[in-house]
Every structure is written in structure tokens, then in C-alpha cells.
CSV table of C-alpha atoms and ligand atoms in Angstrom, one decimal:
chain,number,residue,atom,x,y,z
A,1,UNK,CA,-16.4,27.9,-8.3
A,2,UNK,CA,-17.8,26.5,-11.8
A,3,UNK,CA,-16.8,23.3,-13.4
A,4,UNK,CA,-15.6,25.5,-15.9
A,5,UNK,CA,-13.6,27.7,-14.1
A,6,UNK,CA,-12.5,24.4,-11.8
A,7,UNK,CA,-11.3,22.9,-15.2
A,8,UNK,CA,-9.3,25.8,-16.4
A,9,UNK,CA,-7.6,26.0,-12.7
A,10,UNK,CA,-6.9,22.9,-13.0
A,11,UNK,CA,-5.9,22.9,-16.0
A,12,UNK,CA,-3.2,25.6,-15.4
A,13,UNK,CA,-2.2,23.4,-12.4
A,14,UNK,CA,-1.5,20.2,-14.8
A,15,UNK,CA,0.5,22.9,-17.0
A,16,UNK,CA,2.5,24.1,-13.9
A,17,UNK,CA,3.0,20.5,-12.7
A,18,UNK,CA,4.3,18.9,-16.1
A,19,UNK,CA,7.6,19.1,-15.0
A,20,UNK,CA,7.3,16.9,-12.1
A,21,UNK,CA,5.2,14.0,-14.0
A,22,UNK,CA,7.8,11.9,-14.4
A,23,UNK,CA,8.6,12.5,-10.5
A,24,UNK,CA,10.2,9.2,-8.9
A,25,UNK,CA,8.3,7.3,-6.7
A,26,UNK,CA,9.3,5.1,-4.1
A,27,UNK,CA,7.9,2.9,-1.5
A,28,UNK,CA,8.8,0.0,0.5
A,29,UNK,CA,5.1,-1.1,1.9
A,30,UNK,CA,2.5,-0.9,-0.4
A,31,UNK,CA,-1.5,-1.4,-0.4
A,32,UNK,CA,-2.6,-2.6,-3.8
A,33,UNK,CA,-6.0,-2.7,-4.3
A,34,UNK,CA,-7.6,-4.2,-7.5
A,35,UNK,CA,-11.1,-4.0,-8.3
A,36,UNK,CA,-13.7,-6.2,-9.3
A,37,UNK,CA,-13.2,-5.2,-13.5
A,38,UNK,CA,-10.0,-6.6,-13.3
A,39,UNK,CA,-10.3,-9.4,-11.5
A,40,UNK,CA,-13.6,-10.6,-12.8
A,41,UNK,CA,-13.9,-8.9,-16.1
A,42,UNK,CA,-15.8,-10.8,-18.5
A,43,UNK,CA,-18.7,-11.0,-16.1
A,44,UNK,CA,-18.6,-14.8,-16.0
A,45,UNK,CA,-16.1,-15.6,-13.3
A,46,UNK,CA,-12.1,-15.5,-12.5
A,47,UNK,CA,-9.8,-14.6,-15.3
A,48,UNK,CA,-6.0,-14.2,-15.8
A,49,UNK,CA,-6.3,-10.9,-18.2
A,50,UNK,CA,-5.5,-8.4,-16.4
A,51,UNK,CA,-4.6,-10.5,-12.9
A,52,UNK,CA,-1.7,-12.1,-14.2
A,53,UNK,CA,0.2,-8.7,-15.0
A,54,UNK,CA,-0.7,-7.2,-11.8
A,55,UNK,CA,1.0,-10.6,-10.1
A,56,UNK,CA,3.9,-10.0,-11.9
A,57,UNK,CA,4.2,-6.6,-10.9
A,58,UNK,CA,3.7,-7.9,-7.3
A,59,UNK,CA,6.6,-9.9,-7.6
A,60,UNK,CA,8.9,-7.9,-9.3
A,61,UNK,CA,8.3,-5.6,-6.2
A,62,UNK,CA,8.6,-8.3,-3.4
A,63,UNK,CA,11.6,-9.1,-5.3
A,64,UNK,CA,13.3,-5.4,-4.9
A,65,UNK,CA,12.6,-6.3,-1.4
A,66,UNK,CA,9.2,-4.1,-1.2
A,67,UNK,CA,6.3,-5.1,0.8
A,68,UNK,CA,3.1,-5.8,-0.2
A,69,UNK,CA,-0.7,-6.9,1.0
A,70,UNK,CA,-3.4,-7.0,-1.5
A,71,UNK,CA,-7.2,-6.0,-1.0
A,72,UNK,CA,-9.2,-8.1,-3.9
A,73,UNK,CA,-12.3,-7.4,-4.5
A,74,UNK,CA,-14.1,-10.2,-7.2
A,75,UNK,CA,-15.8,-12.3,-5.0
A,76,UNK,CA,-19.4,-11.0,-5.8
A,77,UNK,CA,-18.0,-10.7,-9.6
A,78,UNK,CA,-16.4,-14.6,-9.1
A,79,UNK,CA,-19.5,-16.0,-8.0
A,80,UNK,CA,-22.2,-14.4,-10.0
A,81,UNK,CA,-22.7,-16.8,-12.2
A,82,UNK,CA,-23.3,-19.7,-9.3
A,83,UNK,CA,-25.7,-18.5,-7.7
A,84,UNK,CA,-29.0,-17.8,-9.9
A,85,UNK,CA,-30.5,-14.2,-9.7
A,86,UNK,CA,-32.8,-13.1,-12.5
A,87,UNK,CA,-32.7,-9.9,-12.2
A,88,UNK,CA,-30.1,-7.6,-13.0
A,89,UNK,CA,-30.5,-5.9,-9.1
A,90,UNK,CA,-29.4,-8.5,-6.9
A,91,UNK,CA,-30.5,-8.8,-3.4
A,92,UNK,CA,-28.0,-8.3,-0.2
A,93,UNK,CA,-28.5,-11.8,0.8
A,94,UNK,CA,-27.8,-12.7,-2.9
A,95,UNK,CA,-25.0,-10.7,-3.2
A,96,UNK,CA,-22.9,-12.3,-0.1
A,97,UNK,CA,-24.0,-15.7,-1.2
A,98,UNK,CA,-22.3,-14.9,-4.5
A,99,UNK,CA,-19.2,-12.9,-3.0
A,100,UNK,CA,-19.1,-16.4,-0.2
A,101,UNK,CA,-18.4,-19.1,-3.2
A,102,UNK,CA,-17.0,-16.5,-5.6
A,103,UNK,CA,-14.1,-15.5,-2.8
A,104,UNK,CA,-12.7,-19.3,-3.1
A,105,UNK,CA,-12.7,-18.7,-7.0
A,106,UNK,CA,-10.9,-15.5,-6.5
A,107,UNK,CA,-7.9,-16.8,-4.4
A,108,UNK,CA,-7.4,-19.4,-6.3
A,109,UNK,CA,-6.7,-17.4,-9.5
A,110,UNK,CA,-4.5,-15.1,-7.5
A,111,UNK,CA,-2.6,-18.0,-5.9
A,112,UNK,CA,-2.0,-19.7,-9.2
A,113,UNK,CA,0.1,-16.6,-10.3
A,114,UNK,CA,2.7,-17.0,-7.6
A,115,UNK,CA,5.0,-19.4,-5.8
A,116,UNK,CA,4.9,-18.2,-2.4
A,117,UNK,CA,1.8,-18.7,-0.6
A,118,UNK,CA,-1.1,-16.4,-0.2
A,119,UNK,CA,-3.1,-16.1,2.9
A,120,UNK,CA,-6.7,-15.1,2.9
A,121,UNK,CA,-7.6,-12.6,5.4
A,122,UNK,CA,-11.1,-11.6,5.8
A,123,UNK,CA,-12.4,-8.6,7.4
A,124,UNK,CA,-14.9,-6.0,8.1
A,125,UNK,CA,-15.0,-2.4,9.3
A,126,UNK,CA,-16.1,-3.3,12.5
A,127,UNK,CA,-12.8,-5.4,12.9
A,128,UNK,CA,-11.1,-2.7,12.6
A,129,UNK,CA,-12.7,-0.5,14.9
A,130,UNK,CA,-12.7,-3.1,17.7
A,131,UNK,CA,-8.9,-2.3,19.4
A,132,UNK,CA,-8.4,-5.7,20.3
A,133,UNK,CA,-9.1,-7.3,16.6
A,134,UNK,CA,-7.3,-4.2,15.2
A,135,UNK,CA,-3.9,-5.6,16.4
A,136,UNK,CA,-4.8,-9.1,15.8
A,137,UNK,CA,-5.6,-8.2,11.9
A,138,UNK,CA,-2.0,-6.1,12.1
A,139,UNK,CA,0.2,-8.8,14.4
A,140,UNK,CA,-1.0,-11.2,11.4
A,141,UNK,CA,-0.4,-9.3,8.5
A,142,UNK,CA,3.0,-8.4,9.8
A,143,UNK,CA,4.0,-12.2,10.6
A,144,UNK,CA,3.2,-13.1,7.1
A,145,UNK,CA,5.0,-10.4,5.4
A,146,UNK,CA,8.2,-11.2,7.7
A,147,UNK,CA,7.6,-15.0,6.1
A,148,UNK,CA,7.1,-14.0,2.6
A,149,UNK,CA,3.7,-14.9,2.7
A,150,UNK,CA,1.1,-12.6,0.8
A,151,UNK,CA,-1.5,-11.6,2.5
A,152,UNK,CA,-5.2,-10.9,0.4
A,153,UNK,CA,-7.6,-8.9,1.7
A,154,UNK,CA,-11.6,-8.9,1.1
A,155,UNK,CA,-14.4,-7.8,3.2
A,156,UNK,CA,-16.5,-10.5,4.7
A,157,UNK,CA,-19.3,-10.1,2.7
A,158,UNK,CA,-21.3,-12.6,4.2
A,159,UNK,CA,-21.3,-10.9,7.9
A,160,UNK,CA,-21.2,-6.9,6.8
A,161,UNK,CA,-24.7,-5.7,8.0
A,162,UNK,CA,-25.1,-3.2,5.3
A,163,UNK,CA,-25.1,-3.3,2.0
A,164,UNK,CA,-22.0,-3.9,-0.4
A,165,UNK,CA,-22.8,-0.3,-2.1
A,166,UNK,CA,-20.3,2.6,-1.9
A,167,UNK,CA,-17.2,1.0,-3.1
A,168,UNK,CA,-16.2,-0.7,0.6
A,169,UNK,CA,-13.3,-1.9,-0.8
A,170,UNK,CA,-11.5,1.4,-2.1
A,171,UNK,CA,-12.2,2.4,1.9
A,172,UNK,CA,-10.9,-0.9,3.2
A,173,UNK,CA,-7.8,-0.6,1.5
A,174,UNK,CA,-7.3,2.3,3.4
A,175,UNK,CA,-7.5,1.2,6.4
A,176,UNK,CA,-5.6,-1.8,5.8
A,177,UNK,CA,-3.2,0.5,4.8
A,178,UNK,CA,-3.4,2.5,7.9
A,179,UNK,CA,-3.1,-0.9,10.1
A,180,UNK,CA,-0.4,-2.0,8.4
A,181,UNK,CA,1.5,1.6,7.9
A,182,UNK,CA,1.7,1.5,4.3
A,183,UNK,CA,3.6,4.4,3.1
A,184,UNK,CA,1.4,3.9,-0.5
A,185,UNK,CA,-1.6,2.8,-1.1
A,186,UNK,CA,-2.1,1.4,-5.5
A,187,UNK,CA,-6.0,1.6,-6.1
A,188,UNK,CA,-6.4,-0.3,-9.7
A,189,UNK,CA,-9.3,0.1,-11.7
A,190,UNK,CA,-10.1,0.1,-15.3
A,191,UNK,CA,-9.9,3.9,-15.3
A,192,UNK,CA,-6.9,6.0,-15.8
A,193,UNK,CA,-7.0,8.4,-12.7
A,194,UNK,CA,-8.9,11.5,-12.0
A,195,UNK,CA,-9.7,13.7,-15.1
A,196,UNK,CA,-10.8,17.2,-15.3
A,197,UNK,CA,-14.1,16.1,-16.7
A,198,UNK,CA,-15.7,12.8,-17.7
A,199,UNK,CA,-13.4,11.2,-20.3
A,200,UNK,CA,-15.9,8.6,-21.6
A,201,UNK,CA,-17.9,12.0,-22.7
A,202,UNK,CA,-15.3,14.7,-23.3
A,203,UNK,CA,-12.3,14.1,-25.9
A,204,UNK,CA,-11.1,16.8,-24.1
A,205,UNK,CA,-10.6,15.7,-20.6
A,206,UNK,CA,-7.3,15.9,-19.3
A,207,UNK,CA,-5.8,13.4,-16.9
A,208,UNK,CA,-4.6,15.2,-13.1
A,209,UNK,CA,-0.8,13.8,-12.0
A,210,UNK,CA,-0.9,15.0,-9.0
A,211,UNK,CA,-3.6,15.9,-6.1
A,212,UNK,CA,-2.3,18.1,-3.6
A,213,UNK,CA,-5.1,19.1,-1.3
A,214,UNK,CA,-8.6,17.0,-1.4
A,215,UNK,CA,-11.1,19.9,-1.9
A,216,UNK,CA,-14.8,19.7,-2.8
A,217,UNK,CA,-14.1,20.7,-6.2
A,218,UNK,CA,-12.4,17.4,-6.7
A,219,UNK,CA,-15.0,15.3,-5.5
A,220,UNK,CA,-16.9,17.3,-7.8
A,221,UNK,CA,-14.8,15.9,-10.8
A,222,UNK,CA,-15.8,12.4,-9.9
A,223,UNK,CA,-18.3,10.4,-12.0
A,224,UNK,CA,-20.2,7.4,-11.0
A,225,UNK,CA,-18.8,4.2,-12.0
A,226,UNK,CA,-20.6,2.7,-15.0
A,227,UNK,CA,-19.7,-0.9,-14.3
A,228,UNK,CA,-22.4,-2.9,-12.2
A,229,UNK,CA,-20.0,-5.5,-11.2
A,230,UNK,CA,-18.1,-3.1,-8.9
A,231,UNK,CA,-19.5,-1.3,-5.7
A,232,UNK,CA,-17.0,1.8,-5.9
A,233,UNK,CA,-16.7,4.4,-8.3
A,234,UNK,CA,-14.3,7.5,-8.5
A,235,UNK,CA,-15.6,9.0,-5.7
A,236,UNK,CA,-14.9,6.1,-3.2
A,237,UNK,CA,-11.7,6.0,-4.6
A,238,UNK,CA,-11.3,9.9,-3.8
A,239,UNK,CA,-12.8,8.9,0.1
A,240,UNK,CA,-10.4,6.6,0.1
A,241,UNK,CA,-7.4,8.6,-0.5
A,242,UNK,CA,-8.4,11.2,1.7
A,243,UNK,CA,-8.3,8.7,4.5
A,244,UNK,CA,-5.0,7.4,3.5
A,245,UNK,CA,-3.2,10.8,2.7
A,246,UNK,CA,-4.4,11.8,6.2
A,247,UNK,CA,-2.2,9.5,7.6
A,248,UNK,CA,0.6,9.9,5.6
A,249,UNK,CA,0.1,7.5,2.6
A,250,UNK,CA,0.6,8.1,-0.8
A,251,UNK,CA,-2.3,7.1,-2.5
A,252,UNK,CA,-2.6,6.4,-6.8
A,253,UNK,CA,-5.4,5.8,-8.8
A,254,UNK,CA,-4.1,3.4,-11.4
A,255,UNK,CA,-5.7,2.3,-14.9
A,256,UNK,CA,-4.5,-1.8,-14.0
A,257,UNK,CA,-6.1,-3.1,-17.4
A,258,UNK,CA,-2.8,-1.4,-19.3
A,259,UNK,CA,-0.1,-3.6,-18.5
A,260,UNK,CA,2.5,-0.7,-19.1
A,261,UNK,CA,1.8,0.9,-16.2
A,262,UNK,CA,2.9,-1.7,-14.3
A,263,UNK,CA,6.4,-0.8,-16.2
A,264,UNK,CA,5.7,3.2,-15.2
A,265,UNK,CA,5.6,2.4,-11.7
A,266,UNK,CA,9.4,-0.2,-11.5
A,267,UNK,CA,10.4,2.7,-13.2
A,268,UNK,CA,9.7,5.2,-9.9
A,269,UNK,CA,7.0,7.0,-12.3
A,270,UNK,CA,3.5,8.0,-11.8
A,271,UNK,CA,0.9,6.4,-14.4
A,272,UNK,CA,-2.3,7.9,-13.1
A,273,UNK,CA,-2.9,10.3,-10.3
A,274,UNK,CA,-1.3,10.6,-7.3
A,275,UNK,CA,-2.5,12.0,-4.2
A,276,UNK,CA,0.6,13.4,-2.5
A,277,UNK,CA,0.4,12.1,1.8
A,278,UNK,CA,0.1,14.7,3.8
A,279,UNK,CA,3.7,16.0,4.5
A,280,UNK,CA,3.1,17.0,8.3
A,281,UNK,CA,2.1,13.8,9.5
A,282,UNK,CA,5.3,12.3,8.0
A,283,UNK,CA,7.4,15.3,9.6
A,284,UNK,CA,6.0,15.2,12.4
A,285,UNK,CA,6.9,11.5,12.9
A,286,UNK,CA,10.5,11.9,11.3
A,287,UNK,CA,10.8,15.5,13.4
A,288,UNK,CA,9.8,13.2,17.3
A,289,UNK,CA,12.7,10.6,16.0
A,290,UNK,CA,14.9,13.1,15.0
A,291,UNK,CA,14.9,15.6,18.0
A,292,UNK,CA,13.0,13.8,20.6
A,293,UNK,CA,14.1,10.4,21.1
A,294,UNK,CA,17.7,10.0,22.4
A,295,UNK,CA,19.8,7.5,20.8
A,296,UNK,CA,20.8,4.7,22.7
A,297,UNK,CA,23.3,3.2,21.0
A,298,UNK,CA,24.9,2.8,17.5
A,299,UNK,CA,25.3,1.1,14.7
A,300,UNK,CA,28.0,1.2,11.9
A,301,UNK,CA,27.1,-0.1,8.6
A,302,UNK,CA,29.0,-1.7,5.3
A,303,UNK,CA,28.9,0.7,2.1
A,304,UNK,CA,26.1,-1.3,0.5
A,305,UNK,CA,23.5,-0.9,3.2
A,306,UNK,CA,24.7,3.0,3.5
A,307,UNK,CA,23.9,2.6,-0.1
A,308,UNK,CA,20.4,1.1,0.4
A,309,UNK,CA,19.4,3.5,2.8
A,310,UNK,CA,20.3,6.7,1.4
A,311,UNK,CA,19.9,6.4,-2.5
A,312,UNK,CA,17.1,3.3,-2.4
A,313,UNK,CA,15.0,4.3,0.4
A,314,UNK,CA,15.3,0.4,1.9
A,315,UNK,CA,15.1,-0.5,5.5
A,316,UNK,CA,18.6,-1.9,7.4
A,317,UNK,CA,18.9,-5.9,7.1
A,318,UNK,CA,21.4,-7.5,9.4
A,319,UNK,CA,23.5,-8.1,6.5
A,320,UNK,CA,25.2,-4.7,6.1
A,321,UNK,CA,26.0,-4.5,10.0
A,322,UNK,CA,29.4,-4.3,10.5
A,323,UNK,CA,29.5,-3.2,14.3
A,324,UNK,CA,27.2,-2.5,17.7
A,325,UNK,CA,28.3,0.1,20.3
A,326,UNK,CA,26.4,0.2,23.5
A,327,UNK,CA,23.6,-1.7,25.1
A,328,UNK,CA,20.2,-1.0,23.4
A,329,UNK,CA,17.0,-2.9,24.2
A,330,UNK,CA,14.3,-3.6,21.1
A,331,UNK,CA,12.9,-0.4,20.4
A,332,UNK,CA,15.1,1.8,21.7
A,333,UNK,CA,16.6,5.0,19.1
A,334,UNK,CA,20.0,4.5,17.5
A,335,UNK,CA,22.5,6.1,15.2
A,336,UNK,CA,23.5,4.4,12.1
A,337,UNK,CA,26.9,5.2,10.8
A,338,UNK,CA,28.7,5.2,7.9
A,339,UNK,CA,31.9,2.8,9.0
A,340,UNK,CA,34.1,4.2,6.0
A,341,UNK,CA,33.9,8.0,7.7
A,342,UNK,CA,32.6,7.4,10.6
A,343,UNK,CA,29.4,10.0,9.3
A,344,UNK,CA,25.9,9.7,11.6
A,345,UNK,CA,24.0,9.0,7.9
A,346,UNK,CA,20.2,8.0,9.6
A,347,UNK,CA,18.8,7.8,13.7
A,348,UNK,CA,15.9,4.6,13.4
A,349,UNK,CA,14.2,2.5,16.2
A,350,UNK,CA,16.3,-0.9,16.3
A,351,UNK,CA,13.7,-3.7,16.6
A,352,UNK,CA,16.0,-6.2,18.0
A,353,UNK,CA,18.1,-5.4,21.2
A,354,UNK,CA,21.9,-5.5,21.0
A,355,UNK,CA,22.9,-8.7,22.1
A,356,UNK,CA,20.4,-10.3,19.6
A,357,UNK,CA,22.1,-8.3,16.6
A,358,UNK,CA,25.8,-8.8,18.1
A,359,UNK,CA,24.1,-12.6,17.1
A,360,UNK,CA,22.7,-11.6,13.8
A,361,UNK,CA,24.7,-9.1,12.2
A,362,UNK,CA,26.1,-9.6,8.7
A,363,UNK,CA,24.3,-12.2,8.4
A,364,UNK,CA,21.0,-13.0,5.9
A,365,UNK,CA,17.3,-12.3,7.1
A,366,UNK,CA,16.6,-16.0,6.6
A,367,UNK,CA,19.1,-17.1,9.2
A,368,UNK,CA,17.4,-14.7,11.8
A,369,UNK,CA,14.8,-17.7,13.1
A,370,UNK,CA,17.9,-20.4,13.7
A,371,UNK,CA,20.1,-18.1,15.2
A,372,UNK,CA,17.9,-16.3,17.9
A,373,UNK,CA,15.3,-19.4,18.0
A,374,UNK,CA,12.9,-16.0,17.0
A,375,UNK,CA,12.0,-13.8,14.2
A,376,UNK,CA,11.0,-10.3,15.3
A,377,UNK,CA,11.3,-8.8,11.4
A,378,UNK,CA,13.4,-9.7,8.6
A,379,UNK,CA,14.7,-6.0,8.8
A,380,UNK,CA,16.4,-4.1,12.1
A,381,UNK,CA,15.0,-0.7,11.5
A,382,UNK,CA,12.0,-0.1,9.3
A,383,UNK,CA,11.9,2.5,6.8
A,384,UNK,CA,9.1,3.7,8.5
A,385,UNK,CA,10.8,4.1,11.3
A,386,UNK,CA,13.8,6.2,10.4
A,387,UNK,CA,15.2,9.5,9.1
A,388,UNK,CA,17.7,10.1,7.1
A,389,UNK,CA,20.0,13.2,8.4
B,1,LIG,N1,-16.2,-7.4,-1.3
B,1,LIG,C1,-16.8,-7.3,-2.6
B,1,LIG,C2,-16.4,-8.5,-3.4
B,1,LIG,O1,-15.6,-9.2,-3.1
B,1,LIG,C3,-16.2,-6.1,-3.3
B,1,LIG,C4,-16.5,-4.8,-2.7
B,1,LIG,C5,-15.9,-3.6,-3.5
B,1,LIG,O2,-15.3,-3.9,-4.6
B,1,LIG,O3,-15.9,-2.5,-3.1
B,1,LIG,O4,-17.1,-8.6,-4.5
């Protein structure tokens, strides 16, 4: 197929899909990833330009009760003007002695936007392909999400083998977002998503909502990035969201130097392009918890949480537990009813037992650790985890 031809197909496919551009999102556990442009964008260190806004649109999501881990990248960006280079190709070795002392510059400006605490969690592919550090890197994350803690996430630089080329931190994010089952996955840039051709060249270059399928034709739509300070580029980006698709992520690439997308997004809409999760992987999960796993107990829920559930997507909190039938270990399948009707709205895996919840029940998430002595998850069944019937 020709570019040209590619363009006009997918052109007519942007026609066909501008009905469903202003399609709501939602999504309770999200990936954000933010690139060295925006955190680092005047080239001379750490700045609040385009930082700040994405911190407040962190916020505003934690305070909707969405999750969130962040993969920063900066730290080469942070410390580039520490460490002296000459020329304008830096060395490996001078490259992770920049990324070393520019990483301490680049949580600080993050943690200086919010008042809970950050953590700093350091990683590199290897870490996650070794099984035992794999669950270590996800029993940590999860722990500080549970305490309100966010966690940041940066390759360690200074003990990756290979070079910091080809955009590692677009294919991090992903799997970060795989380990810690994301269900979206925000990569923000300074560009505005894929286009149908180079839109620093062509007036004409239309911007593509929605990526169904990941084909060679659109790899072939991405450019090489033009900034020096990052290591990606469109087409790690497009890597990147193949990986996370695959597993059932929703991936966006985001423009994050215009604040109003941050706006787009609260608002359930899609400001760049989206690259829709693979729907089977998601069925497939929701299909083995609908008809597979036998319930093993029940439990009835206030209006509000029936609410949450149904119309908001949220996970069940103890709060909006009005009743527990039968004895259910941690982990086990249950219904969730509707204690107005008596209707069987959702089956989820409960990931407390029932003598723990009889404890819990209508009572707030932060109460959880003084009244069980533990604190398993601020939520009893994960969104993740459940289907609504
Ligand atoms: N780890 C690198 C840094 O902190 C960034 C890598 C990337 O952006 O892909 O500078």
C-alpha cells in the first residue's frame, strides 16, 4: 500500500470515526508517562511549565478515586547541564552520569507539586523479566497506591547495559503498566498523537482518534523525534502501545504541553490518539469470571455503590456494604447485589474473606488498617476484577 493511498484510507477512516471522537473514556488505574520535553524543556534543567499541569491533572484523578503511577523520564534532560560534555553526542557513560544527578532534580520538581508523598522506584528491563523481582516491583507499587503514596518510575540509567536510545521509557511504561494491570496507559509528549503524515511538514496532516489494529502501515506514519533531549520518538511510542493493547490496555498518545487536554481527558474525552486494548483479552478475563468461577458467596450493596459501579466504572469500597451471606475466603468469586431489588448487578473476586468484611463493612477505606490490624487494598473487589452483568 502507498502512503498515499494509506492516507486517503485513513483518511476515510477518521471521516467514519468522527462520530465517536468525543467517545467517553474511563479508567480507574492509569500509567502516565511524560517525557523528557516536558519535564526538562528549556534544556537547562527541571521546570514547572508543563509539570505542574500534568500534577494537577494527577490529582484531580487520585481525587475521583483513580489510580495512578508515573514513569518520568528527565533525568538525562535534568542533569545535562552538571555534568560537562562538549559535544553535542554524549557518551553512554556520560549520559547515565547525567540521568544519576539529574534523577534527584527530577523528583524533587515532581514532589514539590503534591502533598502526598512520592516514592522513587527505579528499574530496568531485566527487573522485570526476572520473576522474582517482577512481583517485588508489583507487591511495592501496589502497597503504595493502597497508602496514597505515588509511585514514579525511571529506568536506572546508571546500570542498563545498553544504550539509552530507542525511547526505553515509552516501552517501560508499558510494562509497568502490564505489572501493575493498568487498564490505560497516558504517553505525554509534546506532539499531539499520530497523524496521517508529518505535521511539522504538511498543513495538511490530519490527526488519527482512534487506532484499531497496529499494522505496518502505521508504523509507517511514524517520524523520528526531532528533539535530542528525548530517546523515543513516535515509533517507540507506537511499540509501546502495541505491547500494552496486547494485554488489554488502552493506550493515548497525548500532546502534555497544552494544558487543555488535561480538561479533555476529566471530561471522559480523547485529546490525541487512542489505541483501543485489545477486546478479547479483556473478554476473555470478564468471560472466565463470569461463567467459570462459581460464586461463593454474596454481597448486597447501598444505592450509592450500585451507583459507582454501574454508571462510574469504580471498584466496591467497604463503605457501600450493607450485608455478607455465606462464608468466602480472600479471593474467592462473589455476587454483588443490589439490596433495594434484590438484582445480581456484578460477580468480582472479594479480596478480603468474610469475616474480615462482616468487620469492615460500611465503613471508610482508612479505617481498614485499625480495624483488621491489616490493609489488604483500600477497595474489596477491583474493577479489574469484575464484570458487570
Ligand atoms: N531514563 C531516561 C532519563 O531519565 C529517559 C529515557 C526515555 O525517555 O526514554 O533521562
Amino acid at each position: 500500500m502507498t502512503l498515499n493511498l494509506l492516507n486517503d484510507c485513513v483518511v476515510l477512516s477518521i471521516l467514519a470515526k468522527d462520530l465517536i471522537i468525543g467517545e467517553v473514556m474511563n479508567f480507574n488505574r492509569a500509567v502516565i508517562k511524560v517525557g523528557s520535553a516536558l519535564v526538562a524543556p528549556t534544556k537547562t534543567g527541571c521546570s514547572g511549565q508543563y509539570t505542574l499541569a500534568i500534577a494537577q491533572f494527577i490529582t484531580k484523578c487520585q481525587q475521583q478515586g483513580k489510580e495512578v503511577i508515573l514513569v518520568s523520564s528527565g533525568g538525562v534532560a535534568a542533569g545535562r547541564s552538571i555534568i560537562h560534555h562538549g559535544s553535542p553526542k554524549l557518551s553512554i557513560a556520560v549520559k547515565k552520569a547525567m540521568s544519576s544527578v539529574g534523577q534527584m532534580k527530577m523528583m524533587a520538581n515532581w514532589q514539590r507539586f503534591f502533598d502526598i508523598p512520592c516514592s522513587q522506584i527505579l528499574i530496568t528491563q531485566s527487573d522485570l523479566e526476572d520473576r522474582k523481582r517482577f512481583i517485588s516491583i508489583k507487591e511495592t507499587i501496589q502497597i503504595q497506591l493502597d497508602n496514597g503514596v505515588l509511585p514514579i518510575v525511571n529506568e536506572n540509567d546508571t546500570l542498563t547495559s545498553e544504550d539509552l536510545t530507542v525511547g526505553d521509557n515509552d516501552n517501560l511504561a508499558a510494562l509497568v503498566a502490564q505489572v501493575c494491570k493498568a487498564d490505560s496507559l497516558f504517553i505525554l509528549s509534546d506532539i499531539d498523537g499520530v497523524f496521517t503524515k508529518d505535521p511539522k511538514i504538511h498543513a495538511d496532516a490530519i490527526l488519527i482518534p482512534e487506532i484499531d489494529h497496529i499494522t505496518d502501515e502505521i508504523y509507517a506514519l511514524a517520524g523520528t523525534s526531532r528533539n535530542h533531549l528525548a530517546t523515543g520518538g513516535m515509533k517507540t511510542k507506537i511499540q509501546a502501545a502495541e505491547k500494552a493493547v496486547e494485554h488489554g490496555i488502552n493506550t493515548y498518545i497525548i500532546n502534555g504541553t497544552k494544558s487543555e487536554v488535561f480538561a479533555s481527558l476529566l471530561a471522559h474525552k480523547n485529546p490525541g490518539t487512542r489505541f483501543a486494548a485489545d477486546k478479547d483479552i479483556i473478554k476473555a478475563k470478564k468471560h472466565w469470571l463470569k461463567h467459570t468461577l462459581k460464586s461463593q458467596g454474596k454481597i448486597t450493596l447501598d444505592s450509592g455503590a450500585v451507583n459507582a459501579l454501574v454508571n462510574k466504572g469504580a471498584s466496591l469500597l467497604p463503605s457501600g456494604i450493607k450485608s455478607i451471606v455465606q462464608n468466602f475466603k480472600a479471593g474467592d468469586a462473589v455476587d454483588l447485589i443490589d439490596h433495594q431489588n434484590n438484582r445480581f448487578i456484578a460477580k468480582g473476586i472479594s479480596l478480603y474473606s468474610h469475616s474480615d468484611l462482616k468487620r469492615i463493612m460500611g465503613k471508610h477505606s482508612d479505617e481498614i488498617a485499625t480495624i483488621l490490624g491489616h490493609n489488604q487494598s483500600n477497595v474489596v473487589v477491583h474493577r479489574d476484577d469484575m464484570v458487570i452483568l
